[in-house]
Structure formats: C-alpha cells, structure tokens
Amino acid sequence: MRAALFRQAVAELVGTAFLVATVIGAGIAAQRMSPGDPGLHLLEDSIATGAVLVALILALQPVSASFNPVVTLIERALGRIGSATAAVLVLAQFVGGLLGAVVANLMFDLAPVTLAGHHRDSSGHLVGEVVATLGLVLVVFGTLRSAQPERVAYAVGGYIAAAYWFTSSTSFANPAVTVARMLSDTFAGIHPASVPAFVLMQLLGGVLGAGLVALLHPTAEEARHD
C-alpha cells in the first residue's frame, strides 16, 4: 500500500472510530445524566454528534474525511478516487466504526460488545434512512461543488444534528456507523436484524442523492453539454 493511501486509510479509520464513539458514548452519558427523558437524550446526542463531525472533518479533510461508505462509493462513481482506494477506505471505515463502538462501551464500564436489542424496522424508519442519506449526500457534494467547499464540515455537522430530529430513524445515514451501533445495547444501538434493511435504504438514498447532485450541481464539463 502506498504511503498516501495508508494515511488516508488511517484517517478514515480514526475519524469513523471517533464518530461512532461519540454517537454511542454521548447516548450512554445522556441516559445516565438524564434518566427517563428520551427527548433530552436525543438533544444531547445530536449536539455531540454534529459538533464532533465539524471537528473531525476540519482536522482530517486534508488527508481523508468521508467516514461513510456511501460517500466514498459516490466519490468512486464520480471519478474522484479509484476502485482500489475506495475499497481500502470503506474497509477502514467499517473497522474504525467497530473499534469506536468497543471503546465507547469500555469507557462507560460496559462489556466490550453487547448486541443491541433496539429494533428499528418499521416502514417509517426505512423511509427515514432514505431521506437522511439522500440529504447527507446532497449536503456533502453540493457544498463541495459550491464556491466555498471548505465549509463542508459545518454543513455536514449542522445537517446531521438537524436530521437526528426530522427523520424517524434519527438519521444513521452511514453503513459503517449502522453496523457498529449493533455492538452496543444502549440508547444508540440497533438490533442486528434491523441492520441489513437500514444499509439497503442508505445505499438507495445515496443513489438518489447522487442523481440530485448531478442535476443541481453539474460540473463544468457536464454544463457544457447541456
């Protein structure tokens, strides 16, 4: 593996690990500090997740800062990265997510792995994941194709914090994070049986989002052919 790709993979692994550790860890902390108040739990988790996304993207964007297989696969489809690079980065994201879940459990004196019992399998949850992922893709690539792409960290953090609230699924919108969250039987967890459908809906949302980005934000080359 060449040095540049190795650094990208490490950045994706570390960034996804911190993201998952924040989602799960903030959920555990919220449950313990605000027992019996799920609305407050969600508020605390959404603020923490939005904030950490801004920080992680700002810190790691010079190397690699997708932290999401859907985003990485769309980068491949758009020709921003090659197939081998995409495969390595997606693997790093999944490994990082699993590591983040284990670390979050350990930080709060739980077993390293506790399979989640929270079923999230209603039709509303699945529609919510399509909407959440579509919106995320639109925000990420719309911002990157704008006149100020350096603002993508703030756009993504703000969007995810909001999507916790306006989507029925609380906006997982990320296959690596979804798989990792099944390893923690806490506020942020998801039952393993709910994971395949969530990931499928995330991929569908990614495809729809990529199409919308291509329509609304054509590249200079695409615009010339209009």
JSON list of C-alpha atoms in Angstrom, two decimals:
[
{"chain": "A", "resi": 1, "resn": "MET", "atom": "CA", "xyz": [0.00, 0.00, 0.00]},
{"chain": "A", "resi": 2, "resn": "ARG", "atom": "CA", "xyz": [1.44, 3.35, -0.99]},
{"chain": "A", "resi": 3, "resn": "ALA", "atom": "CA", "xyz": [2.11, 5.88, 1.77]},
{"chain": "A", "resi": 4, "resn": "ALA", "atom": "CA", "xyz": [-0.61, 8.33, 0.72]},
{"chain": "A", "resi": 5, "resn": "LEU", "atom": "CA", "xyz": [-3.30, 5.63, 0.69]},
{"chain": "A", "resi": 6, "resn": "PHE", "atom": "CA", "xyz": [-2.11, 4.33, 4.05]},
{"chain": "A", "resi": 7, "resn": "ARG", "atom": "CA", "xyz": [-2.52, 7.82, 5.54]},
{"chain": "A", "resi": 8, "resn": "GLN", "atom": "CA", "xyz": [-5.98, 8.10, 4.01]},
{"chain": "A", "resi": 9, "resn": "ALA", "atom": "CA", "xyz": [-6.99, 4.74, 5.45]},
{"chain": "A", "resi": 10, "resn": "VAL", "atom": "CA", "xyz": [-5.72, 5.69, 8.91]},
{"chain": "A", "resi": 11, "resn": "ALA", "atom": "CA", "xyz": [-7.61, 8.99, 8.73]},
{"chain": "A", "resi": 12, "resn": "GLU", "atom": "CA", "xyz": [-10.83, 7.19, 7.78]},
{"chain": "A", "resi": 13, "resn": "LEU", "atom": "CA", "xyz": [-10.36, 4.57, 10.49]},
{"chain": "A", "resi": 14, "resn": "VAL", "atom": "CA", "xyz": [-9.61, 7.12, 13.21]},
{"chain": "A", "resi": 15, "resn": "GLY", "atom": "CA", "xyz": [-12.32, 9.53, 12.11]},
{"chain": "A", "resi": 16, "resn": "THR", "atom": "CA", "xyz": [-15.01, 6.86, 11.93]},
{"chain": "A", "resi": 17, "resn": "ALA", "atom": "CA", "xyz": [-13.91, 5.45, 15.28]},
{"chain": "A", "resi": 18, "resn": "PHE", "atom": "CA", "xyz": [-14.25, 8.85, 16.96]},
{"chain": "A", "resi": 19, "resn": "LEU", "atom": "CA", "xyz": [-17.60, 9.42, 15.25]},
{"chain": "A", "resi": 20, "resn": "VAL", "atom": "CA", "xyz": [-19.04, 6.12, 16.49]},
{"chain": "A", "resi": 21, "resn": "ALA", "atom": "CA", "xyz": [-17.52, 6.57, 19.95]},
{"chain": "A", "resi": 22, "resn": "THR", "atom": "CA", "xyz": [-19.24, 9.94, 20.14]},
{"chain": "A", "resi": 23, "resn": "VAL", "atom": "CA", "xyz": [-22.63, 8.65, 18.98]},
{"chain": "A", "resi": 24, "resn": "ILE", "atom": "CA", "xyz": [-22.62, 5.73, 21.41]},
{"chain": "A", "resi": 25, "resn": "GLY", "atom": "CA", "xyz": [-20.75, 7.42, 24.24]},
{"chain": "A", "resi": 26, "resn": "ALA", "atom": "CA", "xyz": [-22.94, 10.53, 24.20]},
{"chain": "A", "resi": 27, "resn": "GLY", "atom": "CA", "xyz": [-26.00, 8.30, 24.17]},
{"chain": "A", "resi": 28, "resn": "ILE", "atom": "CA", "xyz": [-24.80, 6.40, 27.24]},
{"chain": "A", "resi": 29, "resn": "ALA", "atom": "CA", "xyz": [-23.88, 9.61, 29.05]},
{"chain": "A", "resi": 30, "resn": "ALA", "atom": "CA", "xyz": [-27.26, 11.14, 28.20]},
{"chain": "A", "resi": 31, "resn": "GLN", "atom": "CA", "xyz": [-29.12, 8.12, 29.57]},
{"chain": "A", "resi": 32, "resn": "ARG", "atom": "CA", "xyz": [-27.16, 8.26, 32.81]},
{"chain": "A", "resi": 33, "resn": "MET", "atom": "CA", "xyz": [-27.34, 12.02, 33.33]},
{"chain": "A", "resi": 34, "resn": "SER", "atom": "CA", "xyz": [-30.95, 12.48, 32.19]},
{"chain": "A", "resi": 35, "resn": "PRO", "atom": "CA", "xyz": [-32.76, 9.24, 33.04]},
{"chain": "A", "resi": 36, "resn": "GLY", "atom": "CA", "xyz": [-36.31, 8.87, 31.80]},
{"chain": "A", "resi": 37, "resn": "ASP", "atom": "CA", "xyz": [-36.15, 11.74, 29.29]},
{"chain": "A", "resi": 38, "resn": "PRO", "atom": "CA", "xyz": [-35.62, 10.37, 25.75]},
{"chain": "A", "resi": 39, "resn": "GLY", "atom": "CA", "xyz": [-36.15, 13.78, 24.16]},
{"chain": "A", "resi": 40, "resn": "LEU", "atom": "CA", "xyz": [-33.29, 15.21, 26.18]},
{"chain": "A", "resi": 41, "resn": "HIS", "atom": "CA", "xyz": [-31.18, 12.13, 25.35]},
{"chain": "A", "resi": 42, "resn": "LEU", "atom": "CA", "xyz": [-31.70, 12.84, 21.64]},
{"chain": "A", "resi": 43, "resn": "LEU", "atom": "CA", "xyz": [-30.86, 16.52, 22.04]},
{"chain": "A", "resi": 44, "resn": "GLU", "atom": "CA", "xyz": [-27.63, 15.76, 23.86]},
{"chain": "A", "resi": 45, "resn": "ASP", "atom": "CA", "xyz": [-26.60, 13.09, 21.36]},
{"chain": "A", "resi": 46, "resn": "SER", "atom": "CA", "xyz": [-27.42, 15.25, 18.33]},
{"chain": "A", "resi": 47, "resn": "ILE", "atom": "CA", "xyz": [-25.38, 18.19, 19.63]},
{"chain": "A", "resi": 48, "resn": "ALA", "atom": "CA", "xyz": [-22.39, 15.97, 20.38]},
{"chain": "A", "resi": 49, "resn": "THR", "atom": "CA", "xyz": [-22.54, 14.22, 17.00]},
{"chain": "A", "resi": 50, "resn": "GLY", "atom": "CA", "xyz": [-22.90, 17.42, 15.00]},
{"chain": "A", "resi": 51, "resn": "ALA", "atom": "CA", "xyz": [-20.04, 19.04, 16.88]},
{"chain": "A", "resi": 52, "resn": "VAL", "atom": "CA", "xyz": [-17.66, 16.10, 16.52]},
{"chain": "A", "resi": 53, "resn": "LEU", "atom": "CA", "xyz": [-18.35, 15.88, 12.79]},
{"chain": "A", "resi": 54, "resn": "VAL", "atom": "CA", "xyz": [-17.33, 19.50, 12.34]},
{"chain": "A", "resi": 55, "resn": "ALA", "atom": "CA", "xyz": [-14.16, 18.95, 14.36]},
{"chain": "A", "resi": 56, "resn": "LEU", "atom": "CA", "xyz": [-13.17, 15.68, 12.68]},
{"chain": "A", "resi": 57, "resn": "ILE", "atom": "CA", "xyz": [-13.78, 16.91, 9.13]},
{"chain": "A", "resi": 58, "resn": "LEU", "atom": "CA", "xyz": [-11.80, 20.09, 9.75]},
{"chain": "A", "resi": 59, "resn": "ALA", "atom": "CA", "xyz": [-8.92, 18.09, 11.24]},
{"chain": "A", "resi": 60, "resn": "LEU", "atom": "CA", "xyz": [-8.82, 15.24, 8.71]},
{"chain": "A", "resi": 61, "resn": "GLN", "atom": "CA", "xyz": [-10.12, 16.74, 5.47]},
{"chain": "A", "resi": 62, "resn": "PRO", "atom": "CA", "xyz": [-6.57, 17.47, 4.23]},
{"chain": "A", "resi": 63, "resn": "VAL", "atom": "CA", "xyz": [-6.00, 13.69, 4.34]},
{"chain": "A", "resi": 64, "resn": "SER", "atom": "CA", "xyz": [-9.40, 11.98, 4.01]},
{"chain": "A", "resi": 65, "resn": "ALA", "atom": "CA", "xyz": [-12.63, 12.71, 5.86]},
{"chain": "A", "resi": 66, "resn": "SER", "atom": "CA", "xyz": [-15.60, 10.83, 4.44]},
{"chain": "A", "resi": 67, "resn": "PHE", "atom": "CA", "xyz": [-16.16, 8.45, 7.41]},
{"chain": "A", "resi": 68, "resn": "ASN", "atom": "CA", "xyz": [-19.03, 6.94, 5.42]},
{"chain": "A", "resi": 69, "resn": "PRO", "atom": "CA", "xyz": [-19.03, 4.14, 2.80]},
{"chain": "A", "resi": 70, "resn": "VAL", "atom": "CA", "xyz": [-21.90, 5.77, 0.89]},
{"chain": "A", "resi": 71, "resn": "VAL", "atom": "CA", "xyz": [-19.92, 8.97, 0.47]},
{"chain": "A", "resi": 72, "resn": "THR", "atom": "CA", "xyz": [-16.80, 7.04, -0.53]},
{"chain": "A", "resi": 73, "resn": "LEU", "atom": "CA", "xyz": [-18.69, 4.96, -3.11]},
{"chain": "A", "resi": 74, "resn": "ILE", "atom": "CA", "xyz": [-20.14, 8.12, -4.64]},
{"chain": "A", "resi": 75, "resn": "GLU", "atom": "CA", "xyz": [-16.65, 9.61, -4.78]},
{"chain": "A", "resi": 76, "resn": "ARG", "atom": "CA", "xyz": [-15.66, 6.50, -6.73]},
{"chain": "A", "resi": 77, "resn": "ALA", "atom": "CA", "xyz": [-18.66, 6.83, -9.05]},
{"chain": "A", "resi": 78, "resn": "LEU", "atom": "CA", "xyz": [-17.75, 10.46, -9.72]},
{"chain": "A", "resi": 79, "resn": "GLY", "atom": "CA", "xyz": [-14.16, 9.53, -10.51]},
{"chain": "A", "resi": 80, "resn": "ARG", "atom": "CA", "xyz": [-12.69, 11.38, -7.53]},
{"chain": "A", "resi": 81, "resn": "ILE", "atom": "CA", "xyz": [-10.92, 8.20, -6.35]},
{"chain": "A", "resi": 82, "resn": "GLY", "atom": "CA", "xyz": [-10.09, 4.80, -7.88]},
{"chain": "A", "resi": 83, "resn": "SER", "atom": "CA", "xyz": [-11.68, 1.44, -7.12]},
{"chain": "A", "resi": 84, "resn": "ALA", "atom": "CA", "xyz": [-8.75, 0.11, -5.08]},
{"chain": "A", "resi": 85, "resn": "THR", "atom": "CA", "xyz": [-8.66, 3.29, -2.99]},
{"chain": "A", "resi": 86, "resn": "ALA", "atom": "CA", "xyz": [-12.40, 3.15, -2.40]},
{"chain": "A", "resi": 87, "resn": "ALA", "atom": "CA", "xyz": [-12.20, -0.48, -1.26]},
{"chain": "A", "resi": 88, "resn": "VAL", "atom": "CA", "xyz": [-9.42, 0.26, 1.22]},
{"chain": "A", "resi": 89, "resn": "LEU", "atom": "CA", "xyz": [-11.19, 3.33, 2.62]},
{"chain": "A", "resi": 90, "resn": "VAL", "atom": "CA", "xyz": [-14.52, 1.54, 3.04]},
{"chain": "A", "resi": 91, "resn": "LEU", "atom": "CA", "xyz": [-12.79, -1.29, 4.88]},
{"chain": "A", "resi": 92, "resn": "ALA", "atom": "CA", "xyz": [-11.06, 1.25, 7.14]},
{"chain": "A", "resi": 93, "resn": "GLN", "atom": "CA", "xyz": [-14.40, 2.91, 7.88]},
{"chain": "A", "resi": 94, "resn": "PHE", "atom": "CA", "xyz": [-16.01, -0.37, 8.95]},
{"chain": "A", "resi": 95, "resn": "VAL", "atom": "CA", "xyz": [-13.03, -1.34, 11.10]},
{"chain": "A", "resi": 96, "resn": "GLY", "atom": "CA", "xyz": [-12.93, 2.13, 12.65]},
{"chain": "A", "resi": 97, "resn": "GLY", "atom": "CA", "xyz": [-16.63, 2.00, 13.43]},
{"chain": "A", "resi": 98, "resn": "LEU", "atom": "CA", "xyz": [-16.33, -1.34, 15.20]},
{"chain": "A", "resi": 99, "resn": "LEU", "atom": "CA", "xyz": [-13.33, -0.07, 17.16]},
{"chain": "A", "resi": 100, "resn": "GLY", "atom": "CA", "xyz": [-15.24, 3.06, 18.18]},
{"chain": "A", "resi": 101, "resn": "ALA", "atom": "CA", "xyz": [-18.17, 1.01, 19.46]},
{"chain": "A", "resi": 102, "resn": "VAL", "atom": "CA", "xyz": [-15.92, -1.19, 21.59]},
{"chain": "A", "resi": 103, "resn": "VAL", "atom": "CA", "xyz": [-14.07, 1.82, 23.01]},
{"chain": "A", "resi": 104, "resn": "ALA", "atom": "CA", "xyz": [-17.33, 3.62, 23.83]},
{"chain": "A", "resi": 105, "resn": "ASN", "atom": "CA", "xyz": [-18.62, 0.58, 25.72]},
{"chain": "A", "resi": 106, "resn": "LEU", "atom": "CA", "xyz": [-15.36, 0.25, 27.64]},
{"chain": "A", "resi": 107, "resn": "MET", "atom": "CA", "xyz": [-15.26, 3.95, 28.54]},
{"chain": "A", "resi": 108, "resn": "PHE", "atom": "CA", "xyz": [-18.57, 3.56, 30.34]},
{"chain": "A", "resi": 109, "resn": "ASP", "atom": "CA", "xyz": [-17.64, 0.30, 32.11]},
{"chain": "A", "resi": 110, "resn": "LEU", "atom": "CA", "xyz": [-19.75, -1.91, 29.85]},
{"chain": "A", "resi": 111, "resn": "ALA", "atom": "CA", "xyz": [-18.72, -5.17, 28.21]},
{"chain": "A", "resi": 112, "resn": "PRO", "atom": "CA", "xyz": [-16.70, -4.51, 25.03]},
{"chain": "A", "resi": 113, "resn": "VAL", "atom": "CA", "xyz": [-19.52, -5.93, 22.89]},
{"chain": "A", "resi": 114, "resn": "THR", "atom": "CA", "xyz": [-23.19, -6.04, 23.85]},
{"chain": "A", "resi": 115, "resn": "LEU", "atom": "CA", "xyz": [-25.55, -6.82, 20.97]},
{"chain": "A", "resi": 116, "resn": "ALA", "atom": "CA", "xyz": [-28.27, -4.18, 20.78]},
{"chain": "A", "resi": 117, "resn": "GLY", "atom": "CA", "xyz": [-31.88, -5.12, 21.39]},
{"chain": "A", "resi": 118, "resn": "HIS", "atom": "CA", "xyz": [-33.47, -1.99, 19.87]},
{"chain": "A", "resi": 119, "resn": "HIS", "atom": "CA", "xyz": [-35.47, -2.98, 16.77]},
{"chain": "A", "resi": 120, "resn": "ARG", "atom": "CA", "xyz": [-35.72, -0.22, 14.18]},
{"chain": "A", "resi": 121, "resn": "ASP", "atom": "CA", "xyz": [-37.64, -1.97, 11.43]},
{"chain": "A", "resi": 122, "resn": "SER", "atom": "CA", "xyz": [-40.83, -0.03, 10.75]},
{"chain": "A", "resi": 123, "resn": "SER", "atom": "CA", "xyz": [-41.57, 1.33, 7.29]},
{"chain": "A", "resi": 124, "resn": "GLY", "atom": "CA", "xyz": [-41.19, 4.81, 8.72]},
{"chain": "A", "resi": 125, "resn": "HIS", "atom": "CA", "xyz": [-37.67, 4.04, 9.91]},
{"chain": "A", "resi": 126, "resn": "LEU", "atom": "CA", "xyz": [-36.72, 2.78, 6.46]},
{"chain": "A", "resi": 127, "resn": "VAL", "atom": "CA", "xyz": [-38.14, 5.82, 4.67]},
{"chain": "A", "resi": 128, "resn": "GLY", "atom": "CA", "xyz": [-36.31, 7.96, 7.21]},
{"chain": "A", "resi": 129, "resn": "GLU", "atom": "CA", "xyz": [-32.99, 6.37, 6.26]},
{"chain": "A", "resi": 130, "resn": "VAL", "atom": "CA", "xyz": [-33.55, 7.03, 2.56]},
{"chain": "A", "resi": 131, "resn": "VAL", "atom": "CA", "xyz": [-34.35, 10.67, 3.31]},
{"chain": "A", "resi": 132, "resn": "ALA", "atom": "CA", "xyz": [-31.47, 11.07, 5.77]},
{"chain": "A", "resi": 133, "resn": "THR", "atom": "CA", "xyz": [-28.87, 9.65, 3.40]},
{"chain": "A", "resi": 134, "resn": "LEU", "atom": "CA", "xyz": [-30.19, 11.48, 0.35]},
{"chain": "A", "resi": 135, "resn": "GLY", "atom": "CA", "xyz": [-29.98, 14.75, 2.25]},
{"chain": "A", "resi": 136, "resn": "LEU", "atom": "CA", "xyz": [-26.49, 13.99, 3.53]},
{"chain": "A", "resi": 137, "resn": "VAL", "atom": "CA", "xyz": [-25.19, 13.26, 0.03]},
{"chain": "A", "resi": 138, "resn": "LEU", "atom": "CA", "xyz": [-26.80, 16.45, -1.28]},
{"chain": "A", "resi": 139, "resn": "VAL", "atom": "CA", "xyz": [-25.21, 18.49, 1.51]},
{"chain": "A", "resi": 140, "resn": "VAL", "atom": "CA", "xyz": [-21.75, 16.93, 1.14]},
{"chain": "A", "resi": 141, "resn": "PHE", "atom": "CA", "xyz": [-21.38, 17.07, -2.62]},
{"chain": "A", "resi": 142, "resn": "GLY", "atom": "CA", "xyz": [-23.45, 20.19, -3.09]},
{"chain": "A", "resi": 143, "resn": "THR", "atom": "CA", "xyz": [-21.12, 22.01, -0.72]},
{"chain": "A", "resi": 144, "resn": "LEU", "atom": "CA", "xyz": [-18.02, 20.52, -2.35]},
{"chain": "A", "resi": 145, "resn": "ARG", "atom": "CA", "xyz": [-19.23, 21.78, -5.74]},
{"chain": "A", "resi": 146, "resn": "SER", "atom": "CA", "xyz": [-20.06, 25.22, -4.39]},
{"chain": "A", "resi": 147, "resn": "ALA", "atom": "CA", "xyz": [-17.84, 28.29, -4.37]},
{"chain": "A", "resi": 148, "resn": "GLN", "atom": "CA", "xyz": [-16.78, 27.56, -0.77]},
{"chain": "A", "resi": 149, "resn": "PRO", "atom": "CA", "xyz": [-16.08, 23.84, -0.43]},
{"chain": "A", "resi": 150, "resn": "GLU", "atom": "CA", "xyz": [-14.07, 24.42, 2.74]},
{"chain": "A", "resi": 151, "resn": "ARG", "atom": "CA", "xyz": [-17.38, 24.90, 4.57]},
{"chain": "A", "resi": 152, "resn": "VAL", "atom": "CA", "xyz": [-18.36, 21.26, 4.14]},
{"chain": "A", "resi": 153, "resn": "ALA", "atom": "CA", "xyz": [-17.54, 20.46, 7.79]},
{"chain": "A", "resi": 154, "resn": "TYR", "atom": "CA", "xyz": [-20.08, 22.98, 9.07]},
{"chain": "A", "resi": 155, "resn": "ALA", "atom": "CA", "xyz": [-22.67, 21.92, 6.50]},
{"chain": "A", "resi": 156, "resn": "VAL", "atom": "CA", "xyz": [-22.37, 18.23, 7.43]},
{"chain": "A", "resi": 157, "resn": "GLY", "atom": "CA", "xyz": [-22.33, 18.83, 11.18]},
{"chain": "A", "resi": 158, "resn": "GLY", "atom": "CA", "xyz": [-25.36, 21.08, 11.01]},
{"chain": "A", "resi": 159, "resn": "TYR", "atom": "CA", "xyz": [-27.27, 18.73, 8.75]},
{"chain": "A", "resi": 160, "resn": "ILE", "atom": "CA", "xyz": [-26.70, 15.64, 10.89]},
{"chain": "A", "resi": 161, "resn": "ALA", "atom": "CA", "xyz": [-27.62, 17.48, 14.10]},
{"chain": "A", "resi": 162, "resn": "ALA", "atom": "CA", "xyz": [-30.89, 18.54, 12.47]},
{"chain": "A", "resi": 163, "resn": "ALA", "atom": "CA", "xyz": [-31.55, 15.15, 10.83]},
{"chain": "A", "resi": 164, "resn": "TYR", "atom": "CA", "xyz": [-31.49, 13.47, 14.25]},
{"chain": "A", "resi": 165, "resn": "TRP", "atom": "CA", "xyz": [-34.77, 15.31, 14.79]},
{"chain": "A", "resi": 166, "resn": "PHE", "atom": "CA", "xyz": [-36.60, 15.48, 11.48]},
{"chain": "A", "resi": 167, "resn": "THR", "atom": "CA", "xyz": [-36.10, 11.82, 10.44]},
{"chain": "A", "resi": 168, "resn": "SER", "atom": "CA", "xyz": [-37.98, 8.99, 12.11]},
{"chain": "A", "resi": 169, "resn": "SER", "atom": "CA", "xyz": [-34.82, 6.86, 12.18]},
{"chain": "A", "resi": 170, "resn": "THR", "atom": "CA", "xyz": [-32.70, 9.57, 13.88]},
{"chain": "A", "resi": 171, "resn": "SER", "atom": "CA", "xyz": [-30.50, 9.68, 10.77]},
{"chain": "A", "resi": 172, "resn": "PHE", "atom": "CA", "xyz": [-27.99, 6.84, 10.86]},
{"chain": "A", "resi": 173, "resn": "ALA", "atom": "CA", "xyz": [-27.24, 7.58, 7.16]},
{"chain": "A", "resi": 174, "resn": "ASN", "atom": "CA", "xyz": [-24.00, 5.59, 7.27]},
{"chain": "A", "resi": 175, "resn": "PRO", "atom": "CA", "xyz": [-23.49, 1.83, 6.80]},
{"chain": "A", "resi": 176, "resn": "ALA", "atom": "CA", "xyz": [-20.26, 1.70, 8.84]},
{"chain": "A", "resi": 177, "resn": "VAL", "atom": "CA", "xyz": [-21.87, 3.52, 11.76]},
{"chain": "A", "resi": 178, "resn": "THR", "atom": "CA", "xyz": [-25.00, 1.37, 11.48]},
{"chain": "A", "resi": 179, "resn": "VAL", "atom": "CA", "xyz": [-23.06, -1.90, 11.68]},
{"chain": "A", "resi": 180, "resn": "ALA", "atom": "CA", "xyz": [-21.01, -0.59, 14.61]},
{"chain": "A", "resi": 181, "resn": "ARG", "atom": "CA", "xyz": [-24.06, 0.53, 16.57]},
{"chain": "A", "resi": 182, "resn": "MET", "atom": "CA", "xyz": [-25.40, -3.02, 16.74]},
{"chain": "A", "resi": 183, "resn": "LEU", "atom": "CA", "xyz": [-22.49, -3.79, 19.11]},
{"chain": "A", "resi": 184, "resn": "SER", "atom": "CA", "xyz": [-23.82, -1.58, 21.92]},
{"chain": "A", "resi": 185, "resn": "ASP", "atom": "CA", "xyz": [-27.08, -2.36, 23.73]},
{"chain": "A", "resi": 186, "resn": "THR", "atom": "CA", "xyz": [-27.57, 1.27, 24.71]},
{"chain": "A", "resi": 187, "resn": "PHE", "atom": "CA", "xyz": [-29.56, 4.33, 23.60]},
{"chain": "A", "resi": 188, "resn": "ALA", "atom": "CA", "xyz": [-27.81, 4.47, 20.21]},
{"chain": "A", "resi": 189, "resn": "GLY", "atom": "CA", "xyz": [-27.96, 0.74, 19.49]},
{"chain": "A", "resi": 190, "resn": "ILE", "atom": "CA", "xyz": [-29.73, -1.07, 16.67]},
{"chain": "A", "resi": 191, "resn": "HIS", "atom": "CA", "xyz": [-30.75, -4.74, 16.66]},
{"chain": "A", "resi": 192, "resn": "PRO", "atom": "CA", "xyz": [-28.66, -6.81, 14.21]},
{"chain": "A", "resi": 193, "resn": "ALA", "atom": "CA", "xyz": [-31.82, -7.91, 12.40]},
{"chain": "A", "resi": 194, "resn": "SER", "atom": "CA", "xyz": [-32.60, -4.28, 11.55]},
{"chain": "A", "resi": 195, "resn": "VAL", "atom": "CA", "xyz": [-29.18, -3.57, 10.06]},
{"chain": "A", "resi": 196, "resn": "PRO", "atom": "CA", "xyz": [-29.49, -5.08, 6.54]},
{"chain": "A", "resi": 197, "resn": "ALA", "atom": "CA", "xyz": [-32.62, -3.10, 5.67]},
{"chain": "A", "resi": 198, "resn": "PHE", "atom": "CA", "xyz": [-31.09, 0.10, 7.08]},
{"chain": "A", "resi": 199, "resn": "VAL", "atom": "CA", "xyz": [-27.96, -0.33, 4.97]},
{"chain": "A", "resi": 200, "resn": "LEU", "atom": "CA", "xyz": [-30.02, -1.08, 1.85]},
{"chain": "A", "resi": 201, "resn": "MET", "atom": "CA", "xyz": [-32.07, 2.09, 2.36]},
{"chain": "A", "resi": 202, "resn": "GLN", "atom": "CA", "xyz": [-28.89, 4.09, 2.91]},
{"chain": "A", "resi": 203, "resn": "LEU", "atom": "CA", "xyz": [-27.50, 2.86, -0.39]},
{"chain": "A", "resi": 204, "resn": "LEU", "atom": "CA", "xyz": [-30.77, 3.75, -2.12]},
{"chain": "A", "resi": 205, "resn": "GLY", "atom": "CA", "xyz": [-30.68, 7.20, -0.56]},
{"chain": "A", "resi": 206, "resn": "GLY", "atom": "CA", "xyz": [-27.08, 7.59, -1.72]},
{"chain": "A", "resi": 207, "resn": "VAL", "atom": "CA", "xyz": [-28.00, 6.77, -5.32]},
{"chain": "A", "resi": 208, "resn": "LEU", "atom": "CA", "xyz": [-30.92, 9.20, -5.27]},
{"chain": "A", "resi": 209, "resn": "GLY", "atom": "CA", "xyz": [-28.78, 11.87, -3.65]},
{"chain": "A", "resi": 210, "resn": "ALA", "atom": "CA", "xyz": [-26.01, 11.44, -6.21]},
{"chain": "A", "resi": 211, "resn": "GLY", "atom": "CA", "xyz": [-28.54, 11.86, -9.01]},
{"chain": "A", "resi": 212, "resn": "LEU", "atom": "CA", "xyz": [-29.89, 15.02, -7.43]},
{"chain": "A", "resi": 213, "resn": "VAL", "atom": "CA", "xyz": [-26.40, 16.44, -7.04]},
{"chain": "A", "resi": 214, "resn": "ALA", "atom": "CA", "xyz": [-25.64, 15.74, -10.71]},
{"chain": "A", "resi": 215, "resn": "LEU", "atom": "CA", "xyz": [-28.85, 17.54, -11.68]},
{"chain": "A", "resi": 216, "resn": "LEU", "atom": "CA", "xyz": [-28.45, 20.57, -9.45]},
{"chain": "A", "resi": 217, "resn": "HIS", "atom": "CA", "xyz": [-24.67, 20.94, -9.44]},
{"chain": "A", "resi": 218, "resn": "PRO", "atom": "CA", "xyz": [-23.30, 19.88, -12.84]},
{"chain": "A", "resi": 219, "resn": "THR", "atom": "CA", "xyz": [-19.55, 20.02, -13.31]},
{"chain": "A", "resi": 220, "resn": "ALA", "atom": "CA", "xyz": [-18.14, 22.47, -15.86]},
{"chain": "A", "resi": 221, "resn": "GLU", "atom": "CA", "xyz": [-17.82, 19.61, -18.35]},
{"chain": "A", "resi": 222, "resn": "GLU", "atom": "CA", "xyz": [-21.42, 18.47, -17.77]},
{"chain": "A", "resi": 223, "resn": "ALA", "atom": "CA", "xyz": [-22.69, 22.04, -18.08]},
{"chain": "A", "resi": 224, "resn": "ARG", "atom": "CA", "xyz": [-21.04, 22.43, -21.48]},
{"chain": "A", "resi": 225, "resn": "HIS", "atom": "CA", "xyz": [-23.09, 19.52, -22.79]},
{"chain": "A", "resi": 226, "resn": "ASP", "atom": "CA", "xyz": [-26.42, 21.00, -21.63]}
]
